[in-house]
C-alpha atoms as one frame of an Amber mdcrd trajectory, in Angstrom:
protein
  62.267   6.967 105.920  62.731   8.287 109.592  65.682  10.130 108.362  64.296
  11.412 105.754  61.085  12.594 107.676  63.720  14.256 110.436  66.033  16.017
 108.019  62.862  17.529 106.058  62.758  20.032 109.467  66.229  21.389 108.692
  65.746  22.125 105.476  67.300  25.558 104.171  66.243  27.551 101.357  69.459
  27.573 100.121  69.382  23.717 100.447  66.396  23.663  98.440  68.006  26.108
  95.851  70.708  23.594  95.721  68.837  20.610  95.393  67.238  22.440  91.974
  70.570  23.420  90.869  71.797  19.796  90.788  68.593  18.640  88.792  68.743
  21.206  86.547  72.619  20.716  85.725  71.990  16.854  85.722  69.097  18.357
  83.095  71.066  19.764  81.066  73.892  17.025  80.696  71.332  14.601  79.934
  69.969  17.283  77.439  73.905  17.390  75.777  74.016  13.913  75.942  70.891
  13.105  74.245  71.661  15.327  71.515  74.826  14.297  70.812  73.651  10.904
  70.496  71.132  11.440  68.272  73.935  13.603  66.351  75.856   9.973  65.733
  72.346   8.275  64.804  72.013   6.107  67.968  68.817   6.166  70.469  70.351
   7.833  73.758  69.209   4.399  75.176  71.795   2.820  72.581  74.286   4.986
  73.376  74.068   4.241  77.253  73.898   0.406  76.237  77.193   0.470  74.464
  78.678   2.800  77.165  77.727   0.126  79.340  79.520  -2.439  77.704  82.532
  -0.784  76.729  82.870   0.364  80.441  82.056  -2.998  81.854  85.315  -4.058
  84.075  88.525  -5.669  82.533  88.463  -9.125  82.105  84.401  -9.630  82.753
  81.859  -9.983  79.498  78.571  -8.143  79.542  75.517 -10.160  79.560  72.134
  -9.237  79.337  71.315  -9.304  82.558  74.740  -7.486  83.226  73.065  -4.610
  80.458  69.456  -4.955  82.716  71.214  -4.166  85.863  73.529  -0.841  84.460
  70.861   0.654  82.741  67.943   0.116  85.218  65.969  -1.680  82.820  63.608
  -5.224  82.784  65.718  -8.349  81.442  63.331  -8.451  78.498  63.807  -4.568
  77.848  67.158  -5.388  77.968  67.276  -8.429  75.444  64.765  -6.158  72.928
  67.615  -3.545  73.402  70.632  -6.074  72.645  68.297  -7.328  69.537  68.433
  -3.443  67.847  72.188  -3.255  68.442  72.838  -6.753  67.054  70.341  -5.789
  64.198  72.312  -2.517  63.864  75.365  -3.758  63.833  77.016  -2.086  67.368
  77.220  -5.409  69.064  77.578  -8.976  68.644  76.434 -11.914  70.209  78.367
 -14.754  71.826  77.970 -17.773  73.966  79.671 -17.619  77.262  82.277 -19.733
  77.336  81.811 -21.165  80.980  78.284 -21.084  80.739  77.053 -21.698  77.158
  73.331 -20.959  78.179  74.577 -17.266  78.999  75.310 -15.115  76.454  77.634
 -12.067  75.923  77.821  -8.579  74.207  80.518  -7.310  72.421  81.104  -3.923
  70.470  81.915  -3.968  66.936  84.779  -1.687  65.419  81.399   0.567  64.043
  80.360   1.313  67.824  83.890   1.792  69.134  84.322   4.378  66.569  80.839
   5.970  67.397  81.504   5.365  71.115  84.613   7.077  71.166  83.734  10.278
  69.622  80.565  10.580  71.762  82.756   9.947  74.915  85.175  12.557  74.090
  82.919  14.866  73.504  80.917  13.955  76.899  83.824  14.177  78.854  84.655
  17.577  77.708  81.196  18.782  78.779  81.908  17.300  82.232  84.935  18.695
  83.037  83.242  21.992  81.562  80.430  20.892  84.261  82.682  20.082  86.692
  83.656  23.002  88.613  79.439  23.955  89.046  78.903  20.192  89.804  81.483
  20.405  92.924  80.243  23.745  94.140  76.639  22.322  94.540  77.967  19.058
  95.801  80.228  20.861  97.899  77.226  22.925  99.563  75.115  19.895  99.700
  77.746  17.851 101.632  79.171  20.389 104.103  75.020  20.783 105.376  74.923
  17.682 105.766  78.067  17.399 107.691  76.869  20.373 109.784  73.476  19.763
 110.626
């Protein structure tokens, strides 16, 4: 926390106004996302779950542990969570082939379908996003780089 307690005395105003600007854009795309989630009839939790899993690396199965770790959640929070998309039909449940105590999450063809609208439509509002995000980034970096 040294650093932390050092670059607090070099603190601009305008660093500050930047700092809110990020949290307020992050706001709102959390806001968008939310929404659109609940549009398609998922949780946004449910929605970041099976974003999770569809974006997990090539060639590597999700686990529930895997799921914990992405999403920032307790191993049991993250097995209740796997239960309600197993219940709902979004995922399905399989034993891990090289480790049959393990178990593994795959999407169904209903939560690809949901999946991929939502991510369309969340990438669009990025790259709408975008050219705000990198301006405040931008600033943010370049004081850091300069201080």
């Amino acid at each position: 926390m040294r650093v932390a307690r050092d670059l607090d005395k070099t603190l601009s105003q305008t660093d500050y106004e930047a700092l809110a600007t990020l949290r307020y854009t992050l706001r709102k795309f959390m806001d968008f996302s939310t929404s659109a989630a609940q549009h398609e009839g998922l949780p946004p939790q449910q929605h970041q779950a099976l974003l999770a899993i569809k974006g997990n690396p090539q060639g590597e199965a999700m686990t529930i542990g895997m799921l914990a770790e992405r999403l920032l959640i307790a191993p049991h929070t993250a097995t209740e969570l796997a239960g309600r998309l197993i219940d709902a039909g979004y995922v399905s449940r399989h034993p891990d082939p090289a480790d049959k105590r393990r178990q593994t999450l795959r999407l169904t063809k209903k939560s690809e379908d949901i999946l991929r609208r939502l991510s369309a439509i969340h990438l669009r509002e990025i790259r709408d996003m975008a050219p705000e995000l990198i301006h405040i980034l931008t600033h943010l970096q370049a004081d850091v780089g300069g201080k």
